[in-house]
Amino acid sequence: MSDFLHFPQGRPFDLLAFGDPNIDLLFTVDRAPQADQKVLGRRLPPHAGGTVANVACAAGLLGRPTLAYGRIADDGEGEFLRREYERFGVVTSHLRVVPDATSPTALIIIEASGEKALVYSPMPGPTLHAESFSAALAQSRLLYSMPYNLPEFEQLHALARAADVPLAIDIETAMVPDRAHLHRLLSLCDLAFMNDTTFHAILGAAPQEETMASLLGFGARTLVVSCGARGAMLVTHDQAITQPAFAAEVVDSTGAGDSFNGAFLAALLEGQPLEDTLRFACAAGSIAVTATGARSALPTRAQVAALLQRP
């Protein structure tokens, strides 16, 4: 068990994933178009996606009991999203069906290099319903969320604190208009993930141990920054760890960060030391880039273990 986070015991689910799953519409191109430019591409079959949903599926596939909380449309796409959760072992009893709605959708353009650009259309209205969410929290040891909606996230934080459930978040550039907003998010979580692109965009510099450690003063106990092919970095109030990446042939980077986060949380929840947890997450992230689609190459525990055993 980690000495810096307290996880409640005797609850059936390790991870509660808060957020709506979405349909991913994927196009492959040589290079993403610029403004007023048209390029030829190839459309791929729709995939189930959503950052929080991908993390839930990553953790579920790695064997951690995971509960999804979110919304789906009352149509074939919604049912597809439910089945995809269940295919990865994620429990969907708190997935709410919304009549006369359209499932959230992401348009993802994948370049030949494996890099991507995307447009996201969310489902209107609030995801959070306090009574049902409190019931889900009472069954869970750790909450994971993407804090795009600050008022909703503040309510989420209050409910998690009342239930004695630690809160982990992933911070993206689009949700942080300035440093004050970043500081507010860090004050409302226990564990924060970022990638190096987000870190540089917000803070104006590449992630370094000293800068990362200074951010912990705003409230988070741990900050993890993934750096793609350069690996990942982690700081707590008394540790700083750097883990090199594992070699991988990049086909599609979509979902690699979600695989990393899900694997990190899975290892953390089962009590692995932080050094091993970060290494486990880097291995999972490197496997996830080897196929097209956010969940197409989410690794099993056996696949991660095999990679970790390589010289």
GROMACS .gro file of C-alpha atoms in nm:
model
  311
    1MET     CA    1   0.000   0.000   0.000
    2SER     CA    2   0.130   0.345  -0.084
    3ASP     CA    3   0.237   0.549   0.219
    4PHE     CA    4   0.122   0.879   0.070
    5LEU     CA    5  -0.239   0.790  -0.018
    6HIS     CA    6  -0.491   0.624   0.206
    7PHE     CA    7  -0.730   0.392   0.024
    8PRO     CA    8  -1.042   0.277   0.212
    9GLN     CA    9  -1.061  -0.096   0.263
   10GLY     CA   10  -1.343  -0.348   0.227
   11ARG     CA   11  -1.495  -0.194  -0.086
   12PRO     CA   12  -1.577  -0.399  -0.397
   13PHE     CA   13  -1.425  -0.162  -0.655
   14ASP     CA   14  -1.069  -0.035  -0.670
   15LEU     CA   15  -1.140   0.240  -0.921
   16LEU     CA   16  -1.442   0.462  -0.991
   17ALA     CA   17  -1.411   0.627  -1.333
   18PHE     CA   18  -1.620   0.945  -1.363
   19GLY     CA   19  -1.694   1.062  -1.717
   20ASP     CA   20  -1.899   0.992  -2.029
   21PRO     CA   21  -1.761   0.741  -2.279
   22ASN     CA   22  -1.764   0.849  -2.643
   23ILE     CA   23  -1.760   0.727  -3.000
   24ASP     CA   24  -1.424   0.773  -3.175
   25LEU     CA   25  -1.443   0.843  -3.551
   26LEU     CA   26  -1.094   0.785  -3.690
   27PHE     CA   27  -0.932   0.900  -4.012
   28THR     CA   28  -0.575   0.819  -4.117
   29VAL     CA   29  -0.384   1.074  -4.327
   30ASP     CA   30  -0.026   1.139  -4.429
   31ARG     CA   31  -0.040   1.478  -4.258
   32ALA     CA   32  -0.324   1.661  -4.081
   33PRO     CA   33  -0.475   1.943  -4.288
   34GLN     CA   34  -0.408   2.309  -4.214
   35ALA     CA   35  -0.671   2.584  -4.240
   36ASP     CA   36  -0.836   2.596  -4.586
   37GLN     CA   37  -0.661   2.274  -4.686
   38LYS     CA   38  -0.809   1.941  -4.798
   39VAL     CA   39  -0.623   1.611  -4.773
   40LEU     CA   40  -0.709   1.254  -4.869
   41GLY     CA   41  -0.755   1.007  -4.589
   42ARG     CA   42  -0.905   0.673  -4.496
   43ARG     CA   43  -1.192   0.630  -4.252
   44LEU     CA   44  -1.159   0.347  -4.002
   45PRO     CA   45  -1.444   0.168  -3.822
   46PRO     CA   46  -1.583   0.352  -3.517
   47HIS     CA   47  -1.417   0.276  -3.184
   48ALA     CA   48  -1.530   0.320  -2.827
   49GLY     CA   49  -1.329   0.592  -2.656
   50GLY     CA   50  -1.324   0.873  -2.404
   51THR     CA   51  -1.024   0.951  -2.186
   52VAL     CA   52  -1.179   0.843  -1.856
   53ALA     CA   53  -1.341   0.541  -2.021
   54ASN     CA   54  -1.009   0.434  -2.170
   55VAL     CA   55  -0.842   0.456  -1.828
   56ALA     CA   56  -1.122   0.245  -1.682
   57CYS     CA   57  -1.078  -0.017  -1.954
   58ALA     CA   58  -0.699  -0.018  -1.908
   59ALA     CA   59  -0.734  -0.079  -1.535
   60GLY     CA   60  -1.009  -0.337  -1.585
   61LEU     CA   61  -0.804  -0.534  -1.836
   62LEU     CA   62  -0.516  -0.536  -1.588
   63GLY     CA   63  -0.741  -0.704  -1.335
   64ARG     CA   64  -0.851  -0.420  -1.107
   65PRO     CA   65  -1.224  -0.414  -1.018
   66THR     CA   66  -1.347  -0.098  -1.192
   67LEU     CA   67  -1.682   0.084  -1.188
   68ALA     CA   68  -1.790   0.330  -1.460
   69TYR     CA   69  -2.002   0.636  -1.381
   70GLY     CA   70  -2.131   0.837  -1.676
   71ARG     CA   71  -2.395   0.872  -1.947
   72ILE     CA   72  -2.475   0.705  -2.278
   73ALA     CA   73  -2.741   0.769  -2.539
   74ASP     CA   74  -3.050   0.549  -2.564
   75ASP     CA   75  -2.954   0.406  -2.903
   76GLY     CA   76  -2.726   0.159  -3.077
   77GLU     CA   77  -2.417   0.372  -3.015
   78GLY     CA   78  -2.493   0.388  -2.646
   79GLU     CA   79  -2.537   0.013  -2.626
   80PHE     CA   80  -2.209  -0.031  -2.816
   81LEU     CA   81  -2.031   0.184  -2.557
   82ARG     CA   82  -2.179  -0.025  -2.275
   83ARG     CA   83  -2.071  -0.353  -2.435
   84GLU     CA   84  -1.721  -0.222  -2.490
   85TYR     CA   85  -1.688  -0.134  -2.122
   86GLU     CA   86  -1.801  -0.482  -2.028
   87ARG     CA   87  -1.558  -0.640  -2.275
   88PHE     CA   88  -1.275  -0.498  -2.063
   89GLY     CA   89  -1.431  -0.610  -1.736
   90VAL     CA   90  -1.568  -0.269  -1.633
   91VAL     CA   91  -1.895  -0.274  -1.437
   92THR     CA   92  -2.165  -0.051  -1.591
   93SER     CA   93  -2.437  -0.048  -1.324
   94HIS     CA   94  -2.386   0.330  -1.280
   95LEU     CA   95  -2.392   0.409  -1.652
   96ARG     CA   96  -2.702   0.628  -1.701
   97VAL     CA   97  -2.905   0.610  -2.024
   98VAL     CA   98  -3.019   0.953  -2.150
   99PRO     CA   99  -3.322   0.951  -2.385
  100ASP     CA  100  -3.318   1.170  -2.698
  101ALA     CA  101  -2.945   1.235  -2.668
  102THR     CA  102  -2.647   1.179  -2.896
  103SER     CA  103  -2.345   0.996  -2.762
  104PRO     CA  104  -2.035   1.211  -2.713
  105THR     CA  105  -1.816   1.192  -3.023
  106ALA     CA  106  -1.450   1.252  -3.102
  107LEU     CA  107  -1.320   1.304  -3.456
  108ILE     CA  108  -0.958   1.183  -3.452
  109ILE     CA  109  -0.715   1.247  -3.738
  110ILE     CA  110  -0.411   1.019  -3.721
  111GLU     CA  111  -0.097   1.114  -3.914
  112ALA     CA  112   0.143   0.861  -4.067
  113SER     CA  113   0.385   0.942  -3.785
  114GLY     CA  114   0.128   0.820  -3.530
  115GLU     CA  115   0.061   1.170  -3.396
  116LYS     CA  116  -0.299   1.288  -3.383
  117ALA     CA  117  -0.537   1.582  -3.382
  118LEU     CA  118  -0.896   1.567  -3.264
  119VAL     CA  119  -1.227   1.748  -3.224
  120TYR     CA  120  -1.454   1.653  -2.934
  121SER     CA  121  -1.832   1.700  -2.906
  122PRO     CA  122  -1.960   1.627  -2.552
  123MET     CA  123  -2.311   1.532  -2.444
  124PRO     CA  124  -2.490   1.843  -2.312
  125GLY     CA  125  -2.589   1.870  -1.948
  126PRO     CA  126  -2.435   1.751  -1.621
  127THR     CA  127  -2.286   1.406  -1.578
  128LEU     CA  128  -2.298   1.425  -1.199
  129HIS     CA  129  -2.607   1.321  -1.002
  130ALA     CA  130  -2.513   1.360  -0.636
  131GLU     CA  131  -2.724   1.079  -0.490
  132SER     CA  132  -2.627   0.809  -0.738
  133PHE     CA  133  -2.265   0.924  -0.741
  134SER     CA  134  -2.242   0.905  -0.362
  135ALA     CA  135  -2.366   0.546  -0.384
  136ALA     CA  136  -2.091   0.468  -0.636
  137LEU     CA  137  -1.827   0.635  -0.416
  138ALA     CA  138  -1.930   0.426  -0.117
  139GLN     CA  139  -1.828   0.116  -0.317
  140SER     CA  140  -1.492   0.251  -0.439
  141ARG     CA  141  -1.135   0.302  -0.317
  142LEU     CA  142  -1.013   0.566  -0.567
  143LEU     CA  143  -1.187   0.818  -0.794
  144TYR     CA  144  -1.049   0.922  -1.136
  145SER     CA  145  -1.182   1.215  -1.338
  146MET     CA  146  -1.102   1.476  -1.604
  147PRO     CA  147  -1.177   1.820  -1.451
  148TYR     CA  148  -1.311   2.009  -1.754
  149ASN     CA  149  -1.613   2.152  -1.571
  150LEU     CA  150  -1.477   2.330  -1.262
  151PRO     CA  151  -1.808   2.374  -1.071
  152GLU     CA  152  -1.894   2.009  -1.129
  153PHE     CA  153  -1.541   1.908  -1.031
  154GLU     CA  154  -1.560   2.108  -0.708
  155GLN     CA  155  -1.877   1.918  -0.620
  156LEU     CA  156  -1.706   1.593  -0.716
  157HIS     CA  157  -1.418   1.677  -0.483
  158ALA     CA  158  -1.651   1.755  -0.192
  159LEU     CA  159  -1.837   1.426  -0.233
  160ALA     CA  160  -1.511   1.231  -0.258
  161ARG     CA  161  -1.378   1.393   0.059
  162ALA     CA  162  -1.700   1.311   0.243
  163ALA     CA  163  -1.661   0.947   0.136
  164ASP     CA  164  -1.288   0.938   0.228
  165VAL     CA  165  -1.197   0.849  -0.132
  166PRO     CA  166  -0.873   0.986  -0.284
  167LEU     CA  167  -0.911   1.173  -0.612
  168ALA     CA  168  -0.685   1.140  -0.918
  169ILE     CA  169  -0.715   1.365  -1.223
  170ASP     CA  170  -0.562   1.412  -1.566
  171ILE     CA  171  -0.491   1.775  -1.658
  172GLU     CA  172  -0.497   1.883  -2.025
  173THR     CA  173  -0.408   2.218  -2.178
  174ALA     CA  174  -0.764   2.287  -2.295
  175MET     CA  175  -0.898   2.287  -1.939
  176VAL     CA  176  -0.642   2.531  -1.795
  177PRO     CA  177  -0.672   2.894  -1.912
  178ASP     CA  178  -0.401   3.019  -1.674
  179ARG     CA  179  -0.175   2.914  -1.386
  180ALA     CA  180  -0.429   3.017  -1.124
  181HIS     CA  181  -0.670   2.760  -1.268
  182LEU     CA  182  -0.397   2.495  -1.257
  183HIS     CA  183  -0.330   2.578  -0.893
  184ARG     CA  184  -0.701   2.544  -0.817
  185LEU     CA  185  -0.717   2.200  -0.978
  186LEU     CA  186  -0.412   2.086  -0.785
  187SER     CA  187  -0.576   2.202  -0.462
  188LEU     CA  188  -0.871   1.972  -0.531
  189CYS     CA  189  -0.692   1.644  -0.598
  190ASP     CA  190  -0.451   1.396  -0.440
  191LEU     CA  191  -0.282   1.273  -0.758
  192ALA     CA  192  -0.244   1.465  -1.084
  193PHE     CA  193  -0.130   1.341  -1.424
  194MET     CA  194  -0.005   1.564  -1.706
  195ASN     CA  195   0.190   1.505  -2.022
  196ASP     CA  196   0.498   1.709  -2.106
  197THR     CA  197   0.316   1.904  -2.381
  198THR     CA  198   0.054   2.024  -2.132
  199PHE     CA  199   0.321   2.101  -1.874
  200HIS     CA  200   0.518   2.316  -2.119
  201ALA     CA  201   0.207   2.491  -2.252
  202ILE     CA  202   0.094   2.594  -1.902
  203LEU     CA  203   0.427   2.657  -1.731
  204GLY     CA  204   0.641   2.766  -2.024
  205ALA     CA  205   0.919   2.515  -1.962
  206ALA     CA  206   0.992   2.146  -1.988
  207PRO     CA  207   0.911   1.941  -1.678
  208GLN     CA  208   1.191   1.939  -1.423
  209GLU     CA  209   1.202   1.795  -1.073
  210GLU     CA  210   1.222   2.131  -0.898
  211THR     CA  211   0.930   2.286  -1.088
  212MET     CA  212   0.717   1.977  -1.046
  213ALA     CA  213   0.787   1.964  -0.674
  214SER     CA  214   0.691   2.328  -0.632
  215LEU     CA  215   0.344   2.253  -0.771
  216LEU     CA  216   0.277   2.013  -0.484
  217GLY     CA  217   0.254   2.316  -0.258
  218PHE     CA  218  -0.094   2.379  -0.395
  219GLY     CA  219  -0.234   2.058  -0.251
  220ALA     CA  220  -0.175   1.748  -0.464
  221ARG     CA  221   0.038   1.480  -0.299
  222THR     CA  222   0.178   1.341  -0.622
  223LEU     CA  223   0.240   1.476  -0.971
  224VAL     CA  224   0.315   1.244  -1.263
  225VAL     CA  225   0.428   1.381  -1.600
  226SER     CA  226   0.442   1.144  -1.898
  227CYS     CA  227   0.697   1.238  -2.164
  228GLY     CA  228   0.617   1.007  -2.454
  229ALA     CA  229   0.928   0.845  -2.598
  230ARG     CA  230   1.133   0.996  -2.313
  231GLY     CA  231   0.948   0.807  -2.041
  232ALA     CA  232   0.790   0.966  -1.734
  233MET     CA  233   0.866   1.163  -1.418
  234LEU     CA  234   0.707   1.155  -1.075
  235VAL     CA  235   0.737   1.369  -0.764
  236THR     CA  236   0.593   1.342  -0.415
  237HIS     CA  237   0.683   1.552  -0.111
  238ASP     CA  238   0.976   1.319  -0.039
  239GLN     CA  239   1.055   1.138  -0.366
  240ALA     CA  240   1.147   1.215  -0.727
  241ILE     CA  241   1.158   0.932  -0.980
  242THR     CA  242   1.243   0.927  -1.350
  243GLN     CA  243   1.164   0.624  -1.567
  244PRO     CA  244   1.295   0.587  -1.925
  245ALA     CA  245   1.052   0.476  -2.194
  246PHE     CA  246   1.043   0.131  -2.347
  247ALA     CA  247   1.120   0.104  -2.718
  248ALA     CA  248   0.807   0.077  -2.933
  249GLU     CA  249   0.704   0.109  -3.298
  250VAL     CA  250   0.441   0.386  -3.292
  251VAL     CA  251   0.133   0.316  -3.504
  252ASP     CA  252  -0.116   0.540  -3.321
  253SER     CA  253  -0.056   0.740  -3.003
  254THR     CA  254  -0.431   0.769  -2.932
  255GLY     CA  255  -0.498   0.636  -2.585
  256ALA     CA  256  -0.133   0.582  -2.491
  257GLY     CA  257  -0.159   0.832  -2.206
  258ASP     CA  258  -0.483   0.670  -2.090
  259SER     CA  259  -0.314   0.330  -2.089
  260PHE     CA  260  -0.028   0.481  -1.888
  261ASN     CA  261  -0.266   0.635  -1.635
  262GLY     CA  262  -0.480   0.323  -1.602
  263ALA     CA  263  -0.174   0.104  -1.550
  264PHE     CA  264  -0.027   0.347  -1.297
  265LEU     CA  265  -0.349   0.345  -1.094
  266ALA     CA  266  -0.379  -0.033  -1.118
  267ALA     CA  267  -0.025  -0.085  -0.987
  268LEU     CA  268  -0.071   0.179  -0.717
  269LEU     CA  269  -0.397   0.027  -0.594
  270GLU     CA  270  -0.241  -0.317  -0.563
  271GLY     CA  271   0.038  -0.172  -0.347
  272GLN     CA  272   0.338  -0.169  -0.580
  273PRO     CA  273   0.620   0.069  -0.476
  274LEU     CA  274   0.624   0.398  -0.666
  275GLU     CA  275   0.934   0.306  -0.868
  276ASP     CA  276   0.769  -0.016  -0.985
  277THR     CA  277   0.438   0.161  -1.041
  278LEU     CA  278   0.596   0.416  -1.275
  279ARG     CA  279   0.789   0.148  -1.462
  280PHE     CA  280   0.475  -0.064  -1.499
  281ALA     CA  281   0.286   0.237  -1.639
  282CYS     CA  282   0.560   0.321  -1.891
  283ALA     CA  283   0.558  -0.038  -2.015
  284ALA     CA  284   0.181  -0.034  -2.059
  285GLY     CA  285   0.193   0.299  -2.243
  286SER     CA  286   0.457   0.173  -2.484
  287ILE     CA  287   0.244  -0.130  -2.576
  288ALA     CA  288  -0.066   0.085  -2.632
  289VAL     CA  289   0.087   0.274  -2.928
  290THR     CA  290   0.135  -0.039  -3.140
  291ALA     CA  291  -0.214  -0.050  -3.300
  292THR     CA  292  -0.473   0.195  -3.431
  293GLY     CA  293  -0.742   0.298  -3.184
  294ALA     CA  294  -0.739   0.405  -2.820
  295ARG     CA  295  -0.816   0.056  -2.688
  296SER     CA  296  -0.690  -0.169  -2.966
  297ALA     CA  297  -0.357  -0.236  -2.795
  298LEU     CA  298  -0.443  -0.189  -2.427
  299PRO     CA  299  -0.215  -0.448  -2.267
  300THR     CA  300  -0.294  -0.744  -2.050
  301ARG     CA  301  -0.095  -0.806  -1.735
  302ALA     CA  302   0.092  -1.088  -1.912
  303GLN     CA  303   0.199  -0.852  -2.192
  304VAL     CA  304   0.327  -0.592  -1.947
  305ALA     CA  305   0.507  -0.856  -1.745
  306ALA     CA  306   0.675  -0.993  -2.059
  307LEU     CA  307   0.799  -0.647  -2.155
  308LEU     CA  308   0.928  -0.578  -1.804
  309GLN     CA  309   1.129  -0.902  -1.813
  310ARG     CA  310   1.314  -0.812  -2.132
  311PRO     CA  311   1.682  -0.727  -2.081
   0.00000   0.00000   0.00000
